[in-house]
Amino acid sequence: MLLIPTVASAGILIKHPDFSVVADAYLNLTTGNAADDSEQVAADADIRLLGLYEAADGNKYGGRITFESTSAGSNNGDPEVGEYSLLAQSNWGRIEVGERQGLPDVLTGFAPNNYTFTFAEYGPSTGRNLNPAGGLQTSFIDAADAASVNQLSSLGFVASLAGDRSAKLIYAAPRSTSGINTGISYAPDISEDNPGFKQLIQTGLTYDYYWDEHQLHLGGSYTYADAEDLSAGQQRDDLSSVNLGISATFNSKLALGISTTLNGTSGQLSNSIQEDTRGWVTSLNYNSGPWTYGGFYQQAYGQGMLSRPAATGWKLTSWVFHTGLISVPGCIPPIIIMI
């Protein structure tokens, strides 16, 4: 697969002593060829707007909204509103209310999520990508196979339901001088893409340590979701998912990371033969001049799809290798080999 992202950057559109408006935008074009020789082109575009008013006491109040469009092959998506929220920010942290995904820790820009520990240098964290749970690779394979892979692709990379987009109440604490960062979110109703669950609580804690030109990043996140009956004969157990990881960057060149997700048998059908659900991911990346090299390895195990026999489990093994030329800051067209 060849991933060709355009430059993604944040810039101030309007700046006033009392308020500001910041805009981010990106456009990713990707071509891929799967085993069935079904060539496709995928496109992802997004515009994000953040408006903030700064009061006399230094507190900030505002809102954030995104407009997005996604297409893959013949599946063209019309532009639509993605996320939207209202927020208040002060030296005690940030409170945000609105339609949001997972445990967000940034308002502008496209930095990797603070609660992830393995990564690949595919440019900025914009839209669908080729990281575990990125969603881009499965857009090039059969829909039934894609559904099977998507069930497991987040295991090891993040806690389960980290990508759930729904109405949330979010608190993000300010990063402490000691390098500790934490946050928590609550959703009374989960997205329709994740049937069988309702109330969702997500929280995370990370620690960063810097010395010379090196960085150590470690911590984890936890997800709890209250189960609800799918139908008269199908009932789920509550979901309890934990993700732990550590990564290290040396001289801004060599980056190593490893993380694991452990769900046990939580979140599965109560009347089925339950499978232990877990996964792990390790990644390695190296930057040399204008070039970047690296990849990741992932293994994940879990219960089969609801439409398959209850005793059928799934195993996902994924290798990804890449090399790319960093020709423009934030724009990396890599050569990808996926197994």
PDB file of N, CA and C in Angstrom, residues 172-247:
ATOM      1  N   ALA A 172      -9.866  16.655  31.412  1.00  0.00           N
ATOM      2  CA  ALA A 172      -8.446  16.449  31.151  1.00  0.00           C
ATOM      3  C   ALA A 172      -7.659  17.316  32.109  1.00  0.00           C
ATOM      4  N   ALA A 173      -6.875  16.693  32.974  1.00  0.00           N
ATOM      5  CA  ALA A 173      -6.082  17.441  33.946  1.00  0.00           C
ATOM      6  C   ALA A 173      -4.899  18.097  33.252  1.00  0.00           C
ATOM      7  N   PRO A 174      -4.416  19.220  33.778  1.00  0.00           N
ATOM      8  CA  PRO A 174      -3.210  19.828  33.202  1.00  0.00           C
ATOM      9  C   PRO A 174      -2.004  18.926  33.449  1.00  0.00           C
ATOM     10  N   ARG A 175      -1.073  18.920  32.514  1.00  0.00           N
ATOM     11  CA  ARG A 175       0.126  18.112  32.693  1.00  0.00           C
ATOM     12  C   ARG A 175       0.941  18.684  33.860  1.00  0.00           C
ATOM     13  N   SER A 176       1.281  17.836  34.814  1.00  0.00           N
ATOM     14  CA  SER A 176       2.003  18.294  35.995  1.00  0.00           C
ATOM     15  C   SER A 176       3.469  18.531  35.661  1.00  0.00           C
ATOM     16  N   THR A 177       4.129  19.295  36.499  1.00  0.00           N
ATOM     17  CA  THR A 177       5.552  19.567  36.303  1.00  0.00           C
ATOM     18  C   THR A 177       6.393  18.302  36.457  1.00  0.00           C
ATOM     19  N   SER A 178       5.827  17.287  37.113  1.00  0.00           N
ATOM     20  CA  SER A 178       6.551  16.017  37.290  1.00  0.00           C
ATOM     21  C   SER A 178       6.366  15.082  36.111  1.00  0.00           C
ATOM     22  N   GLY A 179       5.540  15.486  35.103  1.00  0.00           N
ATOM     23  CA  GLY A 179       5.370  14.682  33.906  1.00  0.00           C
ATOM     24  C   GLY A 179       4.165  13.768  33.907  1.00  0.00           C
ATOM     25  N   ILE A 180       3.273  13.924  34.896  1.00  0.00           N
ATOM     26  CA  ILE A 180       2.083  13.074  34.973  1.00  0.00           C
ATOM     27  C   ILE A 180       0.930  13.727  34.225  1.00  0.00           C
ATOM     28  N   ASN A 181       0.203  12.912  33.435  1.00  0.00           N
ATOM     29  CA  ASN A 181      -0.951  13.397  32.678  1.00  0.00           C
ATOM     30  C   ASN A 181      -2.101  12.410  32.871  1.00  0.00           C
ATOM     31  N   THR A 182      -3.311  12.917  33.108  1.00  0.00           N
ATOM     32  CA  THR A 182      -4.440  12.036  33.348  1.00  0.00           C
ATOM     33  C   THR A 182      -5.727  12.655  32.821  1.00  0.00           C
ATOM     34  N   GLY A 183      -6.731  11.821  32.662  1.00  0.00           N
ATOM     35  CA  GLY A 183      -8.025  12.300  32.187  1.00  0.00           C
ATOM     36  C   GLY A 183      -9.075  11.229  32.391  1.00  0.00           C
ATOM     37  N   ILE A 184     -10.341  11.626  32.273  1.00  0.00           N
ATOM     38  CA  ILE A 184     -11.461  10.692  32.432  1.00  0.00           C
ATOM     39  C   ILE A 184     -12.627  11.181  31.589  1.00  0.00           C
ATOM     40  N   SER A 185     -13.402  10.240  31.050  1.00  0.00           N
ATOM     41  CA  SER A 185     -14.583  10.609  30.272  1.00  0.00           C
ATOM     42  C   SER A 185     -15.734   9.672  30.612  1.00  0.00           C
ATOM     43  N   TYR A 186     -16.956  10.189  30.429  1.00  0.00           N
ATOM     44  CA  TYR A 186     -18.175   9.412  30.702  1.00  0.00           C
ATOM     45  C   TYR A 186     -19.163   9.616  29.569  1.00  0.00           C
ATOM     46  N   ALA A 187     -19.731   8.513  29.079  1.00  0.00           N
ATOM     47  CA  ALA A 187     -20.758   8.568  28.038  1.00  0.00           C
ATOM     48  C   ALA A 187     -21.974   7.790  28.513  1.00  0.00           C
ATOM     49  N   PRO A 188     -23.150   8.410  28.589  1.00  0.00           N
ATOM     50  CA  PRO A 188     -24.337   7.686  29.041  1.00  0.00           C
ATOM     51  C   PRO A 188     -24.853   6.689  28.012  1.00  0.00           C
ATOM     52  N   ASP A 189     -24.596   6.945  26.738  1.00  0.00           N
ATOM     53  CA  ASP A 189     -25.039   6.054  25.666  1.00  0.00           C
ATOM     54  C   ASP A 189     -23.909   5.887  24.657  1.00  0.00           C
ATOM     55  N   ILE A 190     -23.580   4.636  24.344  1.00  0.00           N
ATOM     56  CA  ILE A 190     -22.490   4.341  23.426  1.00  0.00           C
ATOM     57  C   ILE A 190     -23.001   4.386  21.988  1.00  0.00           C
ATOM     58  N   SER A 191     -22.073   4.601  21.055  1.00  0.00           N
ATOM     59  CA  SER A 191     -22.407   4.651  19.641  1.00  0.00           C
ATOM     60  C   SER A 191     -23.114   3.375  19.189  1.00  0.00           C
ATOM     61  N   GLU A 192     -23.988   3.495  18.184  1.00  0.00           N
ATOM     62  CA  GLU A 192     -24.685   2.340  17.625  1.00  0.00           C
ATOM     63  C   GLU A 192     -23.719   1.356  16.975  1.00  0.00           C
ATOM     64  N   ASP A 193     -22.475   1.774  16.727  1.00  0.00           N
ATOM     65  CA  ASP A 193     -21.476   0.858  16.161  1.00  0.00           C
ATOM     66  C   ASP A 193     -21.015  -0.175  17.173  1.00  0.00           C
ATOM     67  N   ASN A 194     -21.366   0.012  18.455  1.00  0.00           N
ATOM     68  CA  ASN A 194     -20.953  -0.914  19.513  1.00  0.00           C
ATOM     69  C   ASN A 194     -22.177  -1.392  20.289  1.00  0.00           C
ATOM     70  N   PRO A 195     -23.023  -2.230  19.662  1.00  0.00           N
ATOM     71  CA  PRO A 195     -24.260  -2.674  20.322  1.00  0.00           C
ATOM     72  C   PRO A 195     -23.965  -3.561  21.525  1.00  0.00           C
ATOM     73  N   GLY A 196     -24.889  -3.538  22.476  1.00  0.00           N
ATOM     74  CA  GLY A 196     -24.757  -4.391  23.647  1.00  0.00           C
ATOM     75  C   GLY A 196     -24.178  -3.696  24.859  1.00  0.00           C
ATOM     76  N   PHE A 197     -23.794  -2.413  24.704  1.00  0.00           N
ATOM     77  CA  PHE A 197     -23.251  -1.656  25.834  1.00  0.00           C
ATOM     78  C   PHE A 197     -23.959  -0.310  25.934  1.00  0.00           C
ATOM     79  N   LYS A 198     -23.942   0.267  27.131  1.00  0.00           N
ATOM     80  CA  LYS A 198     -24.546   1.587  27.308  1.00  0.00           C
ATOM     81  C   LYS A 198     -23.564   2.499  28.019  1.00  0.00           C
ATOM     82  N   GLN A 199     -23.660   2.655  29.309  1.00  0.00           N
ATOM     83  CA  GLN A 199     -22.786   3.612  29.987  1.00  0.00           C
ATOM     84  C   GLN A 199     -21.312   3.238  29.825  1.00  0.00           C
ATOM     85  N   LEU A 200     -20.489   4.247  29.486  1.00  0.00           N
ATOM     86  CA  LEU A 200     -19.076   4.017  29.185  1.00  0.00           C
ATOM     87  C   LEU A 200     -18.220   4.958  30.023  1.00  0.00           C
ATOM     88  N   ILE A 201     -17.254   4.406  30.735  1.00  0.00           N
ATOM     89  CA  ILE A 201     -16.283   5.190  31.499  1.00  0.00           C
ATOM     90  C   ILE A 201     -14.893   4.857  30.969  1.00  0.00           C
ATOM     91  N   GLN A 202     -14.118   5.891  30.654  1.00  0.00           N
ATOM     92  CA  GLN A 202     -12.743   5.712  30.188  1.00  0.00           C
ATOM     93  C   GLN A 202     -11.823   6.629  30.993  1.00  0.00           C
ATOM     94  N   THR A 203     -10.688   6.097  31.398  1.00  0.00           N
ATOM     95  CA  THR A 203      -9.735   6.898  32.137  1.00  0.00           C
ATOM     96  C   THR A 203      -8.322   6.451  31.794  1.00  0.00           C
ATOM     97  N   GLY A 204      -7.360   7.341  31.999  1.00  0.00           N
ATOM     98  CA  GLY A 204      -5.980   7.011  31.672  1.00  0.00           C
ATOM     99  C   GLY A 204      -5.002   7.804  32.519  1.00  0.00           C
ATOM    100  N   LEU A 205      -3.789   7.281  32.613  1.00  0.00           N
ATOM    101  CA  LEU A 205      -2.728   7.928  33.388  1.00  0.00           C
ATOM    102  C   LEU A 205      -1.404   7.631  32.689  1.00  0.00           C
ATOM    103  N   THR A 206      -0.615   8.674  32.417  1.00  0.00           N
ATOM    104  CA  THR A 206       0.692   8.476  31.794  1.00  0.00           C
ATOM    105  C   THR A 206       1.754   9.303  32.526  1.00  0.00           C
ATOM    106  N   TYR A 207       3.008   8.893  32.316  1.00  0.00           N
ATOM    107  CA  TYR A 207       4.147   9.587  32.911  1.00  0.00           C
ATOM    108  C   TYR A 207       5.221   9.744  31.844  1.00  0.00           C
ATOM    109  N   ASP A 208       5.763  10.959  31.726  1.00  0.00           N
ATOM    110  CA  ASP A 208       6.830  11.246  30.767  1.00  0.00           C
ATOM    111  C   ASP A 208       8.073  11.721  31.505  1.00  0.00           C
ATOM    112  N   TYR A 209       9.198  11.157  31.110  1.00  0.00           N
ATOM    113  CA  TYR A 209      10.477  11.544  31.697  1.00  0.00           C
ATOM    114  C   TYR A 209      11.440  11.905  30.573  1.00  0.00           C
ATOM    115  N   TYR A 210      12.100  13.047  30.677  1.00  0.00           N
ATOM    116  CA  TYR A 210      13.023  13.525  29.654  1.00  0.00           C
ATOM    117  C   TYR A 210      14.426  13.638  30.240  1.00  0.00           C
ATOM    118  N   TRP A 211      15.423  13.218  29.471  1.00  0.00           N
ATOM    119  CA  TRP A 211      16.818  13.451  29.833  1.00  0.00           C
ATOM    120  C   TRP A 211      17.631  13.588  28.548  1.00  0.00           C
ATOM    121  N   ASP A 212      18.524  14.564  28.556  1.00  0.00           N
ATOM    122  CA  ASP A 212      19.293  14.891  27.350  1.00  0.00           C
ATOM    123  C   ASP A 212      18.320  15.050  26.177  1.00  0.00           C
ATOM    124  N   GLU A 213      18.474  14.256  25.108  1.00  0.00           N
ATOM    125  CA  GLU A 213      17.567  14.317  23.965  1.00  0.00           C
ATOM    126  C   GLU A 213      16.703  13.060  23.887  1.00  0.00           C
ATOM    127  N   HIS A 214      16.432  12.463  25.041  1.00  0.00           N
ATOM    128  CA  HIS A 214      15.685  11.205  25.075  1.00  0.00           C
ATOM    129  C   HIS A 214      14.363  11.394  25.843  1.00  0.00           C
ATOM    130  N   GLN A 215      13.411  10.484  25.596  1.00  0.00           N
ATOM    131  CA  GLN A 215      12.115  10.545  26.272  1.00  0.00           C
ATOM    132  C   GLN A 215      11.635   9.147  26.621  1.00  0.00           C
ATOM    133  N   LEU A 216      11.082   8.999  27.825  1.00  0.00           N
ATOM    134  CA  LEU A 216      10.434   7.768  28.260  1.00  0.00           C
ATOM    135  C   LEU A 216       8.964   8.078  28.505  1.00  0.00           C
ATOM    136  N   HIS A 217       8.081   7.270  27.914  1.00  0.00           N
ATOM    137  CA  HIS A 217       6.631   7.482  28.030  1.00  0.00           C
ATOM    138  C   HIS A 217       5.996   6.168  28.481  1.00  0.00           C
ATOM    139  N   LEU A 218       5.309   6.172  29.617  1.00  0.00           N
ATOM    140  CA  LEU A 218       4.698   4.940  30.115  1.00  0.00           C
ATOM    141  C   LEU A 218       3.378   5.247  30.813  1.00  0.00           C
ATOM    142  N   GLY A 219       2.540   4.223  30.932  1.00  0.00           N
ATOM    143  CA  GLY A 219       1.241   4.408  31.578  1.00  0.00           C
ATOM    144  C   GLY A 219       0.222   3.441  31.031  1.00  0.00           C
ATOM    145  N   GLY A 220      -1.040   3.876  31.018  1.00  0.00           N
ATOM    146  CA  GLY A 220      -2.103   3.003  30.531  1.00  0.00           C
ATOM    147  C   GLY A 220      -3.451   3.678  30.573  1.00  0.00           C
ATOM    148  N   SER A 221      -4.454   2.929  30.147  1.00  0.00           N
ATOM    149  CA  SER A 221      -5.837   3.418  30.161  1.00  0.00           C
ATOM    150  C   SER A 221      -6.772   2.271  30.509  1.00  0.00           C
ATOM    151  N   TYR A 222      -7.982   2.626  30.949  1.00  0.00           N
ATOM    152  CA  TYR A 222      -8.961   1.628  31.385  1.00  0.00           C
ATOM    153  C   TYR A 222     -10.334   2.005  30.863  1.00  0.00           C
ATOM    154  N   THR A 223     -11.068   1.002  30.391  1.00  0.00           N
ATOM    155  CA  THR A 223     -12.429   1.187  29.893  1.00  0.00           C
ATOM    156  C   THR A 223     -13.384   0.279  30.647  1.00  0.00           C
ATOM    157  N   TYR A 224     -14.501   0.860  31.089  1.00  0.00           N
ATOM    158  CA  TYR A 224     -15.595   0.062  31.655  1.00  0.00           C
ATOM    159  C   TYR A 224     -16.877   0.421  30.922  1.00  0.00           C
ATOM    160  N   ALA A 225     -17.608  -0.604  30.475  1.00  0.00           N
ATOM    161  CA  ALA A 225     -18.879  -0.378  29.790  1.00  0.00           C
ATOM    162  C   ALA A 225     -19.941  -1.277  30.396  1.00  0.00           C
ATOM    163  N   ASP A 226     -21.074  -0.688  30.715  1.00  0.00           N
ATOM    164  CA  ASP A 226     -22.197  -1.406  31.292  1.00  0.00           C
ATOM    165  C   ASP A 226     -22.944  -2.140  30.185  1.00  0.00           C
ATOM    166  N   ALA A 227     -23.130  -3.444  30.348  1.00  0.00           N
ATOM    167  CA  ALA A 227     -23.775  -4.243  29.301  1.00  0.00           C
ATOM    168  C   ALA A 227     -25.292  -4.110  29.366  1.00  0.00           C
ATOM    169  N   GLU A 228     -25.925  -4.316  28.212  1.00  0.00           N
ATOM    170  CA  GLU A 228     -27.372  -4.370  28.135  1.00  0.00           C
ATOM    171  C   GLU A 228     -27.763  -5.531  27.228  1.00  0.00           C
ATOM    172  N   ASP A 229     -28.978  -6.007  27.366  1.00  0.00           N
ATOM    173  CA  ASP A 229     -29.441  -7.139  26.579  1.00  0.00           C
ATOM    174  C   ASP A 229     -29.533  -6.753  25.108  1.00  0.00           C
ATOM    175  N   LEU A 230     -29.006  -7.629  24.231  1.00  0.00           N
ATOM    176  CA  LEU A 230     -29.139  -7.413  22.794  1.00  0.00           C
ATOM    177  C   LEU A 230     -30.520  -7.814  22.318  1.00  0.00           C
ATOM    178  N   SER A 231     -31.040  -8.931  22.845  1.00  0.00           N
ATOM    179  CA  SER A 231     -32.371  -9.425  22.510  1.00  0.00           C
ATOM    180  C   SER A 231     -32.802 -10.351  23.637  1.00  0.00           C
ATOM    181  N   ALA A 232     -33.942 -11.016  23.440  1.00  0.00           N
ATOM    182  CA  ALA A 232     -34.470 -11.880  24.493  1.00  0.00           C
ATOM    183  C   ALA A 232     -33.507 -13.017  24.835  1.00  0.00           C
ATOM    184  N   GLY A 233     -32.746 -13.489  23.839  1.00  0.00           N
ATOM    185  CA  GLY A 233     -31.871 -14.621  24.079  1.00  0.00           C
ATOM    186  C   GLY A 233     -30.397 -14.294  24.119  1.00  0.00           C
ATOM    187  N   GLN A 234     -30.047 -13.022  24.039  1.00  0.00           N
ATOM    188  CA  GLN A 234     -28.640 -12.635  24.026  1.00  0.00           C
ATOM    189  C   GLN A 234     -28.367 -11.567  25.076  1.00  0.00           C
ATOM    190  N   GLN A 235     -27.443 -11.855  25.963  1.00  0.00           N
ATOM    191  CA  GLN A 235     -27.071 -10.913  27.008  1.00  0.00           C
ATOM    192  C   GLN A 235     -25.548 -10.871  27.126  1.00  0.00           C
ATOM    193  N   ARG A 236     -25.014  -9.678  27.290  1.00  0.00           N
ATOM    194  CA  ARG A 236     -23.570  -9.515  27.430  1.00  0.00           C
ATOM    195  C   ARG A 236     -23.184  -9.349  28.888  1.00  0.00           C
ATOM    196  N   ASP A 237     -21.920  -9.650  29.167  1.00  0.00           N
ATOM    197  CA  ASP A 237     -21.323  -9.296  30.449  1.00  0.00           C
ATOM    198  C   ASP A 237     -20.768  -7.876  30.337  1.00  0.00           C
ATOM    199  N   ASP A 238     -20.604  -7.207  31.473  1.00  0.00           N
ATOM    200  CA  ASP A 238     -19.984  -5.883  31.463  1.00  0.00           C
ATOM    201  C   ASP A 238     -18.556  -5.990  30.922  1.00  0.00           C
ATOM    202  N   LEU A 239     -18.126  -4.924  30.250  1.00  0.00           N
ATOM    203  CA  LEU A 239     -16.782  -4.891  29.674  1.00  0.00           C
ATOM    204  C   LEU A 239     -15.807  -4.215  30.628  1.00  0.00           C
ATOM    205  N   SER A 240     -14.651  -4.831  30.835  1.00  0.00           N
ATOM    206  CA  SER A 240     -13.574  -4.254  31.618  1.00  0.00           C
ATOM    207  C   SER A 240     -12.282  -4.476  30.846  1.00  0.00           C
ATOM    208  N   SER A 241     -11.713  -3.401  30.313  1.00  0.00           N
ATOM    209  CA  SER A 241     -10.557  -3.502  29.426  1.00  0.00           C
ATOM    210  C   SER A 241      -9.442  -2.586  29.918  1.00  0.00           C
ATOM    211  N   VAL A 242      -8.232  -3.140  30.027  1.00  0.00           N
ATOM    212  CA  VAL A 242      -7.086  -2.356  30.476  1.00  0.00           C
ATOM    213  C   VAL A 242      -5.978  -2.431  29.429  1.00  0.00           C
ATOM    214  N   ASN A 243      -5.343  -1.299  29.173  1.00  0.00           N
ATOM    215  CA  ASN A 243      -4.216  -1.224  28.258  1.00  0.00           C
ATOM    216  C   ASN A 243      -3.016  -0.630  28.998  1.00  0.00           C
ATOM    217  N   LEU A 244      -1.853  -1.273  28.894  1.00  0.00           N
ATOM    218  CA  LEU A 244      -0.624  -0.814  29.529  1.00  0.00           C
ATOM    219  C   LEU A 244       0.477  -0.763  28.487  1.00  0.00           C
ATOM    220  N   GLY A 245       1.348   0.240  28.580  1.00  0.00           N
ATOM    221  CA  GLY A 245       2.406   0.330  27.588  1.00  0.00           C
ATOM    222  C   GLY A 245       3.563   1.201  28.019  1.00  0.00           C
ATOM    223  N   ILE A 246       4.654   1.088  27.256  1.00  0.00           N
ATOM    224  CA  ILE A 246       5.846   1.901  27.490  1.00  0.00           C
ATOM    225  C   ILE A 246       6.524   2.140  26.149  1.00  0.00           C
ATOM    226  N   SER A 247       7.051   3.333  25.970  1.00  0.00           N
ATOM    227  CA  SER A 247       7.802   3.650  24.755  1.00  0.00           C
ATOM    228  C   SER A 247       8.986   4.533  25.126  1.00  0.00           C
TER     229      SER A 247
END
